PDB file of C-alpha atoms in Angstrom:
ATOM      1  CA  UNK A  10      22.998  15.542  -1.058  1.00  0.00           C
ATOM      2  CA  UNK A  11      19.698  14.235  -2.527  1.00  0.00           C
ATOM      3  CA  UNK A  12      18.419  10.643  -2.229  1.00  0.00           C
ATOM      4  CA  UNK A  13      17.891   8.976  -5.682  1.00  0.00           C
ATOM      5  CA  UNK A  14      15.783   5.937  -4.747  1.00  0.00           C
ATOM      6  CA  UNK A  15      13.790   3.843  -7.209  1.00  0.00           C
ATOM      7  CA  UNK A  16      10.475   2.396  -6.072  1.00  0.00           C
ATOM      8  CA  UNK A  17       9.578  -0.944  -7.641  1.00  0.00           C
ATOM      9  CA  UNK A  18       8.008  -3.713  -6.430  1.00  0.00           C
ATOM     10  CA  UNK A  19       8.610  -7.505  -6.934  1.00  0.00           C
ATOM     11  CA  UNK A  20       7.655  -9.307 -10.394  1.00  0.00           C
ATOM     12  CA  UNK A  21       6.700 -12.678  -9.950  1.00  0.00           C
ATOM     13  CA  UNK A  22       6.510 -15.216 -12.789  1.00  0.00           C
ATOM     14  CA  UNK A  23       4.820 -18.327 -13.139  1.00  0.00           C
ATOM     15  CA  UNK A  24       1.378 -19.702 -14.211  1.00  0.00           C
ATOM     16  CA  UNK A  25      -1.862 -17.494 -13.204  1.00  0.00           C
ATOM     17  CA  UNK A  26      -4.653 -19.293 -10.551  1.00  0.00           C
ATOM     18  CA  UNK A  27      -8.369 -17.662 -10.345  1.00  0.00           C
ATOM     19  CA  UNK A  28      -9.113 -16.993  -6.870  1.00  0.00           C
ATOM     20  CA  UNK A  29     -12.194 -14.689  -6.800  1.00  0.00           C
ATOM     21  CA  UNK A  30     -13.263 -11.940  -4.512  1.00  0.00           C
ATOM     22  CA  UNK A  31     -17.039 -11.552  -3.496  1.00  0.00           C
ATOM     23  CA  UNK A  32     -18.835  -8.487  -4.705  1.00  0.00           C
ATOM     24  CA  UNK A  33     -20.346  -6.099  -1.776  1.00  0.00           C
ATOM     25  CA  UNK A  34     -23.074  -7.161   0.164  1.00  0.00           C
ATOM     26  CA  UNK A  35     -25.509  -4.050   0.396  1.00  0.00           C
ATOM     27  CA  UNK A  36     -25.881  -4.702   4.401  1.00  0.00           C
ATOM     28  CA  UNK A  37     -22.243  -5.014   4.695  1.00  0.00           C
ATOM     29  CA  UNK A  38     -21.952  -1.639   3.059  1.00  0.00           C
ATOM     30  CA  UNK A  39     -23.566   0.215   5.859  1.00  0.00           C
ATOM     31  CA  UNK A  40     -21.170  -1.431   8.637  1.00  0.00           C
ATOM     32  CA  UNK A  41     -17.932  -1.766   8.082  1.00  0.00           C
ATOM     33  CA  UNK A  42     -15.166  -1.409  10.434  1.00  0.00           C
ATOM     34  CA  UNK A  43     -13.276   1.683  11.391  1.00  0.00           C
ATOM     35  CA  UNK A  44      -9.572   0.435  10.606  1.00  0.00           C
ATOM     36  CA  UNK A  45      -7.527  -1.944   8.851  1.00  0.00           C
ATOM     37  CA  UNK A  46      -5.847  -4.468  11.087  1.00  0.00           C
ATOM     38  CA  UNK A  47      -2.052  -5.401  11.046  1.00  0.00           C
ATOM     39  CA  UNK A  48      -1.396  -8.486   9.051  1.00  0.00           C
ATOM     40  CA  UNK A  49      -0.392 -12.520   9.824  1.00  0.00           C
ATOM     41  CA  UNK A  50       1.583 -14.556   9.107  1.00  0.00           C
ATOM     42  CA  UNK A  51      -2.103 -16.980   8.659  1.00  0.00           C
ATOM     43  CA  UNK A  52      -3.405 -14.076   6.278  1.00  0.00           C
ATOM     44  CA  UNK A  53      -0.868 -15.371   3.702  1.00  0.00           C
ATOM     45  CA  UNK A  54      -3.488 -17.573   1.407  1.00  0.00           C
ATOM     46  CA  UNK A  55      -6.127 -14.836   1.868  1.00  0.00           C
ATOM     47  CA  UNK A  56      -3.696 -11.436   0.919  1.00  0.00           C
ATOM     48  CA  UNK A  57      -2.754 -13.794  -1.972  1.00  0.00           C
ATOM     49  CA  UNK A  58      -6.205 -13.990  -3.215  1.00  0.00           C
ATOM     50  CA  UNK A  59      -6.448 -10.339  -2.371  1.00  0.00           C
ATOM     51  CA  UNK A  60      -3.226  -9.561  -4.806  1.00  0.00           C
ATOM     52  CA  UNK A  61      -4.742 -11.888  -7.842  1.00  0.00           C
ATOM     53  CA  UNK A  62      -8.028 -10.669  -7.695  1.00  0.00           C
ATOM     54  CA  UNK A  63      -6.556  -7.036  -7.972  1.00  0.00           C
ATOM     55  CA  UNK A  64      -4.263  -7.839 -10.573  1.00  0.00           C
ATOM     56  CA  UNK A  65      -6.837  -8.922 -12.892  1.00  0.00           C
ATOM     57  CA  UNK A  66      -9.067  -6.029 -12.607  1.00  0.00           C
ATOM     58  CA  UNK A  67      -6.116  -3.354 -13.087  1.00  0.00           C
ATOM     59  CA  UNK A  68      -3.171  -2.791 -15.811  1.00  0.00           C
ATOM     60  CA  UNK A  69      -1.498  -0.397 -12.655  1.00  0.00           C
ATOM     61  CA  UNK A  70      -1.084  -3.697 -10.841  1.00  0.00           C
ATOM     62  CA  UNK A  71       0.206  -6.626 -12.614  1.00  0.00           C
ATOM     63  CA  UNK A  72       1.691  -9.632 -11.373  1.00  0.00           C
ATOM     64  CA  UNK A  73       1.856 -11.138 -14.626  1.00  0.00           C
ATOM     65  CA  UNK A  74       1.187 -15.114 -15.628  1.00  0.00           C
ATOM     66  CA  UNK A  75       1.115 -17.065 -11.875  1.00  0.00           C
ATOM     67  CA  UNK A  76       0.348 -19.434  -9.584  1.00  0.00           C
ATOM     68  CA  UNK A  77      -1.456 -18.944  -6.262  1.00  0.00           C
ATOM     69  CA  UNK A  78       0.889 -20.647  -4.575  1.00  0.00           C
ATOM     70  CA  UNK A  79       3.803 -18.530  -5.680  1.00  0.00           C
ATOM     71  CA  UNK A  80       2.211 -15.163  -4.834  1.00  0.00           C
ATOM     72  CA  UNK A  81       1.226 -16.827  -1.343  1.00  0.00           C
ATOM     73  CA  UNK A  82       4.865 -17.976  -0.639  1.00  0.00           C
ATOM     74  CA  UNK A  83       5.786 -14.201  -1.281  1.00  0.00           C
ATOM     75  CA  UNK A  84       3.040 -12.938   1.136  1.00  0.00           C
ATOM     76  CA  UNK A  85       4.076 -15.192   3.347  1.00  0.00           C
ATOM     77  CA  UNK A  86       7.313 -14.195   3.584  1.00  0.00           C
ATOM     78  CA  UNK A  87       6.224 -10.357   3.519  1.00  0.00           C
ATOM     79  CA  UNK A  88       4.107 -10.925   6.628  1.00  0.00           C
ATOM     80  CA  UNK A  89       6.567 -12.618   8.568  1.00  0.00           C
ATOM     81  CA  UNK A  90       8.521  -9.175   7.935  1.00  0.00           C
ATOM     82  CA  UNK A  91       5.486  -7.341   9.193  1.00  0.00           C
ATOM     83  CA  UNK A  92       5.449  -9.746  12.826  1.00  0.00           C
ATOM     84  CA  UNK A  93       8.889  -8.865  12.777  1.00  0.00           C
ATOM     85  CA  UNK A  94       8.046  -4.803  12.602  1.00  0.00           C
ATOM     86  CA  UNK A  95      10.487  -4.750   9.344  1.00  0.00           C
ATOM     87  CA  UNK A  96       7.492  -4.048   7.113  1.00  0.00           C
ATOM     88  CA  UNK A  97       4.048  -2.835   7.961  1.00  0.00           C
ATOM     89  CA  UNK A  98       1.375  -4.933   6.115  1.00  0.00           C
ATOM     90  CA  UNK A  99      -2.592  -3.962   6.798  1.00  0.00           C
ATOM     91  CA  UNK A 100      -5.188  -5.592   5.776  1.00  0.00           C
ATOM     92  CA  UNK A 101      -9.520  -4.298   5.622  1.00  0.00           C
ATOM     93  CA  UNK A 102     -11.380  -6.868   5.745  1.00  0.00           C
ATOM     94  CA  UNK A 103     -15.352  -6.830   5.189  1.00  0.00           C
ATOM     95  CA  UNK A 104     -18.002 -10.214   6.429  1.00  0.00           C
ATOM     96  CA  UNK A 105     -13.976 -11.846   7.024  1.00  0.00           C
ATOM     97  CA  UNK A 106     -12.958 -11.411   3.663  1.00  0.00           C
ATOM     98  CA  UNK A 107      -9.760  -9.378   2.759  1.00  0.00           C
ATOM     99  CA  UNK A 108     -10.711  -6.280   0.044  1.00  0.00           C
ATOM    100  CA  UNK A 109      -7.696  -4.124   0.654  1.00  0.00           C
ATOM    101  CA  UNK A 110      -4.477  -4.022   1.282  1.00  0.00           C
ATOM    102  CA  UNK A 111      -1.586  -1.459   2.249  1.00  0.00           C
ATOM    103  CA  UNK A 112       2.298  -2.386   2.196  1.00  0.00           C
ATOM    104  CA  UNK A 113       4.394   0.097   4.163  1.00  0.00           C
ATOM    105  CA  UNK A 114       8.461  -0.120   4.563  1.00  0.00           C
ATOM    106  CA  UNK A 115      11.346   1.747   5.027  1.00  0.00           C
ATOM    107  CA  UNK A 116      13.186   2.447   1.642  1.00  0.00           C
ATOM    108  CA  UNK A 117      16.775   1.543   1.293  1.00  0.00           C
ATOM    109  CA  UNK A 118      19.287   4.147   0.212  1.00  0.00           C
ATOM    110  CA  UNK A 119      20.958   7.359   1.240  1.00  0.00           C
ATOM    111  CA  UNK A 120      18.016   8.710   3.448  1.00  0.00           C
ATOM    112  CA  UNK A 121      16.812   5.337   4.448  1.00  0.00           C
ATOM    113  CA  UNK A 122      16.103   6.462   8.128  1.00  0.00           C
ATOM    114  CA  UNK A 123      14.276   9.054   7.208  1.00  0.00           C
ATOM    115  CA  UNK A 124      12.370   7.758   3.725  1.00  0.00           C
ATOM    116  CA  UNK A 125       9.413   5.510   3.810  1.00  0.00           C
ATOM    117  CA  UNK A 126       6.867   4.167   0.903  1.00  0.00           C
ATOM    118  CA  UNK A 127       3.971   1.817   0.744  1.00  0.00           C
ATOM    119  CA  UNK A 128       1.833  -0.260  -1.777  1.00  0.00           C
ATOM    120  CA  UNK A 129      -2.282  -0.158  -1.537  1.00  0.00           C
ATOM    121  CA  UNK A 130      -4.895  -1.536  -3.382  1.00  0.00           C
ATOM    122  CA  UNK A 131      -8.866  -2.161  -2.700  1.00  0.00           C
ATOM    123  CA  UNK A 132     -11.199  -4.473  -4.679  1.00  0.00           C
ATOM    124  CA  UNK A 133     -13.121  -1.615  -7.030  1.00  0.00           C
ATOM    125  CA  UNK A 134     -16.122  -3.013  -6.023  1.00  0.00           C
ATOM    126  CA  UNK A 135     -15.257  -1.475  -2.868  1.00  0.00           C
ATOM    127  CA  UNK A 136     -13.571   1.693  -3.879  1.00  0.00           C
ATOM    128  CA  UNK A 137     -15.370   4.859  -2.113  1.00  0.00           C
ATOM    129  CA  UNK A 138     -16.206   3.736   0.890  1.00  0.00           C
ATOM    130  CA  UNK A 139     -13.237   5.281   2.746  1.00  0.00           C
ATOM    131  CA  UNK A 140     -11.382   1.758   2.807  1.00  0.00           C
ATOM    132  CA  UNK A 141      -8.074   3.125   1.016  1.00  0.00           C
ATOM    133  CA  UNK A 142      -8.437   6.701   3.124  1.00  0.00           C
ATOM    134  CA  UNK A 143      -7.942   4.025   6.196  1.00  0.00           C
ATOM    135  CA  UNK A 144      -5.087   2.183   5.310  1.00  0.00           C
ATOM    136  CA  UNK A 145      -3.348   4.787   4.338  1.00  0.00           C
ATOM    137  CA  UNK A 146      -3.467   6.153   7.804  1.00  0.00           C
ATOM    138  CA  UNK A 147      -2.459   2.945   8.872  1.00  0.00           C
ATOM    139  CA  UNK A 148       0.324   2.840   6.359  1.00  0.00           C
ATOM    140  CA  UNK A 149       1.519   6.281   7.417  1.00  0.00           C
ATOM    141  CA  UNK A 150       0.665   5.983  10.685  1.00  0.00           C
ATOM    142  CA  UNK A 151       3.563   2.945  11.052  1.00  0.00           C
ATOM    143  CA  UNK A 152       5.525   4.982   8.655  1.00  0.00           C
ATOM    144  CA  UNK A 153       5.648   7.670  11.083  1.00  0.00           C
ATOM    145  CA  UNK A 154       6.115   5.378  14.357  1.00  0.00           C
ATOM    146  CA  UNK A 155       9.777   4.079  12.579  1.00  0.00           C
ATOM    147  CA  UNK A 156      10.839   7.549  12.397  1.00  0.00           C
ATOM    148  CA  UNK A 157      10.123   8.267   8.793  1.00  0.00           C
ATOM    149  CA  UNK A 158       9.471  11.572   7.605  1.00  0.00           C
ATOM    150  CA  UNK A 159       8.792  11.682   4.270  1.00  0.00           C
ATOM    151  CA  UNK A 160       7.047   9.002   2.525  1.00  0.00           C
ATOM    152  CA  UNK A 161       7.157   8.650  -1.444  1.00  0.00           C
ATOM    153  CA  UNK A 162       5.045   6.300  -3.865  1.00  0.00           C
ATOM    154  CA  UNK A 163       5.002   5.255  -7.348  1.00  0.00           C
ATOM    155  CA  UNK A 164       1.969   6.221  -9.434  1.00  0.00           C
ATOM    156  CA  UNK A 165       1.157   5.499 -13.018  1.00  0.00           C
ATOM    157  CA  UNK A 166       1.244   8.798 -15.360  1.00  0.00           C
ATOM    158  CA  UNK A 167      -2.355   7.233 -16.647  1.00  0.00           C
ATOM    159  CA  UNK A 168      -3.949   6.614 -13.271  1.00  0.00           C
ATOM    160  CA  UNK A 169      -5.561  10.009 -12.706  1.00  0.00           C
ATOM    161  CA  UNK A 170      -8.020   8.451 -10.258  1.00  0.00           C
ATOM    162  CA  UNK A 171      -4.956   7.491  -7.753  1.00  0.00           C
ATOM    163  CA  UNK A 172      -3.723  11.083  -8.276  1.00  0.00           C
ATOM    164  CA  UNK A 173      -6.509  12.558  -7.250  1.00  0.00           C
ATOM    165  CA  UNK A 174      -7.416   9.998  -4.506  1.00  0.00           C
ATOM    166  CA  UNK A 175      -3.721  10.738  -3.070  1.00  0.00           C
ATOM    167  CA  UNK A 176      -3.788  14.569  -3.949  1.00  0.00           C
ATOM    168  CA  UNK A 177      -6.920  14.281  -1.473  1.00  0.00           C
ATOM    169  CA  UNK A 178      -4.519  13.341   1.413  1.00  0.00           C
ATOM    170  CA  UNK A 179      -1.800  15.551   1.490  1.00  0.00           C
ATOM    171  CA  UNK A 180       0.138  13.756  -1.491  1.00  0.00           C
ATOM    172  CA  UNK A 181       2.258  16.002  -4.350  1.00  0.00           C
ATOM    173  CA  UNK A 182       4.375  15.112  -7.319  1.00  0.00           C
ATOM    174  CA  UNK A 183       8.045  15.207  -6.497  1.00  0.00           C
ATOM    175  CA  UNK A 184       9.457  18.264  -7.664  1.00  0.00           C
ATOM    176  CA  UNK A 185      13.755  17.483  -8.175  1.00  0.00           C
ATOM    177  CA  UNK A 186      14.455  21.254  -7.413  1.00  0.00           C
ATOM    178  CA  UNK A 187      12.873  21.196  -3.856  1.00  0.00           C
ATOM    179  CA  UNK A 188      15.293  21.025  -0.625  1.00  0.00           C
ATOM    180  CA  UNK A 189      13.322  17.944   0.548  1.00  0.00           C
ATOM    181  CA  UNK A 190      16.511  15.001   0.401  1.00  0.00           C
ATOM    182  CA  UNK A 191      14.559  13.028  -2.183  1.00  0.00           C
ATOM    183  CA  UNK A 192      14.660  13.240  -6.257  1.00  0.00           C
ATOM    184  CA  UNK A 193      13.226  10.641  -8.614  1.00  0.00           C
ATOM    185  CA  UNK A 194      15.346   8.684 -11.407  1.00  0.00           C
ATOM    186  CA  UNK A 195      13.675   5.541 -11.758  1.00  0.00           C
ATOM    187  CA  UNK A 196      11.658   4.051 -14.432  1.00  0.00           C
ATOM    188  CA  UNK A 197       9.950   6.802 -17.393  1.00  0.00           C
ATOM    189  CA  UNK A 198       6.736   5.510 -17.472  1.00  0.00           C
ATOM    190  CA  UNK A 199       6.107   6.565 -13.256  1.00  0.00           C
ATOM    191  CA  UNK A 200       5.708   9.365 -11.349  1.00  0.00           C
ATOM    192  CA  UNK A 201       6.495   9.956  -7.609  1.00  0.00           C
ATOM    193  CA  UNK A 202       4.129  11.827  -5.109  1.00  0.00           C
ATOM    194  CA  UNK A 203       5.662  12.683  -1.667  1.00  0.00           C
ATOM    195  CA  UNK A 204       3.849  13.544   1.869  1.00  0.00           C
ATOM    196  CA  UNK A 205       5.988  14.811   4.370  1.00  0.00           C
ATOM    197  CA  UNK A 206       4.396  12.877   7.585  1.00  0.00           C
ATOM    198  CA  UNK A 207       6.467  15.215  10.203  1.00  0.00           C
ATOM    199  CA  UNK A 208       4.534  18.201   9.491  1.00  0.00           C
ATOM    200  CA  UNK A 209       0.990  16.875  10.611  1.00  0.00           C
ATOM    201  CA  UNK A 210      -0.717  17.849  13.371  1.00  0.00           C
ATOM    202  CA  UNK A 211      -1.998  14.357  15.164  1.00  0.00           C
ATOM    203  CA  UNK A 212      -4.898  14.724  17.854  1.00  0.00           C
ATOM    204  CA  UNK A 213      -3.382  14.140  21.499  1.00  0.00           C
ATOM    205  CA  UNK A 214      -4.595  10.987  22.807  1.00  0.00           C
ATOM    206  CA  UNK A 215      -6.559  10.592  26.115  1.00  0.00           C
ATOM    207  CA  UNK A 216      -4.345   9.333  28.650  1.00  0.00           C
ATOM    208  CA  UNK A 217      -6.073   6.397  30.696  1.00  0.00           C
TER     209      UNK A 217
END
């Protein structure tokens, strides 16, 4: 039997707040950190920012007309999921400030155990430096370490960039005739690109 699933994430309503995210130092640029890091409960006000300051610079991301507070209730919310290993939330943080984001959970449905998806997003001003390559390896790397085996993500028809960017790491369009236990009915104006995270080969790591 195949899984129909539909991926959407939360609307939020209310009044928008300006919360601004710096632009790249130049020295920064040349050392930033390996990984993301898991998220906090504390990071609340700061993935907030994160999520506004996205939101305005992107039509694929829209949270619509609201408040700070509001989308840091959410977050906070979301991140006491992610202490409580029901969500994996990563953050990348550059000079202490917050300029991407991943979102990883288990999707609810027919193949829940085995069915996973995530939500990213990095500051452009940021973009090619390898930070959304990293927290997508954190996002499947969690994915993976619940026991899911296929992960699946929403993508705008229009967003060629994230297309690529994904087709870059292993990512495909669904294709409904395939045996994988996954087909896509949700909303017309998305597309769905699968990974199946069983199938990679992970380096052993050195035992101490």
């Amino acid at each position: 039997m195949g899984c129909s699933i539909r991926l959407d994430f939360q609307n939020l309503e209310e009044e928008d707040a300006h919360h601004e995210v710096s632009e790249p130092d130049v020295f920064l640029r040349g050392k930033l950190p390996a990984a993301a890091r898991i998220g906090r409960h504390a990071d609340s006000s700061d993935l907030a920012t994160l999520k506004l300051a996205l939101s305005s610079e992107t039509p694929f991301l829209s949270l619509g007309r609201l408040s700070h507070a509001t989308v840091e209730a959410r977050c906070a919310r979301d991140l006491i999921d992610c202490e409580e290993a029901r969500r994996g939330i990563f953050l990348y943080e550059v000079g202490g400030q917050a300029v991407g984001y991943v979102d990883a959970r288990p999707v609810a449905g027919i193949c829940a155990a085995t069915l996973g998806s995530f939500e990213l997003g990095v500051v452009s001003a940021w973009s090619g430096q390898g930070i959304g390559r990293s927290l997508v390896a954190a996002a499947e790397e969690w994915l993976l370490g619940t026991g899911r085996q296929l992960v699946a993500i929403n993508v705008a028809p229009g967003n060629v960039q994230a297309q690529r960017f994904y087709r870059k790491l292993g990512y495909a369009l669904a294709d409904p005739s395939s045996p994988e236990p996954f087909r896509h009915d949700g909303p017309v104006n998305e597309i769905v690109m699968t990974k199946r995270l069983d199938l990679i080969e992970r380096p052993c790591r050195k035992q101490l």
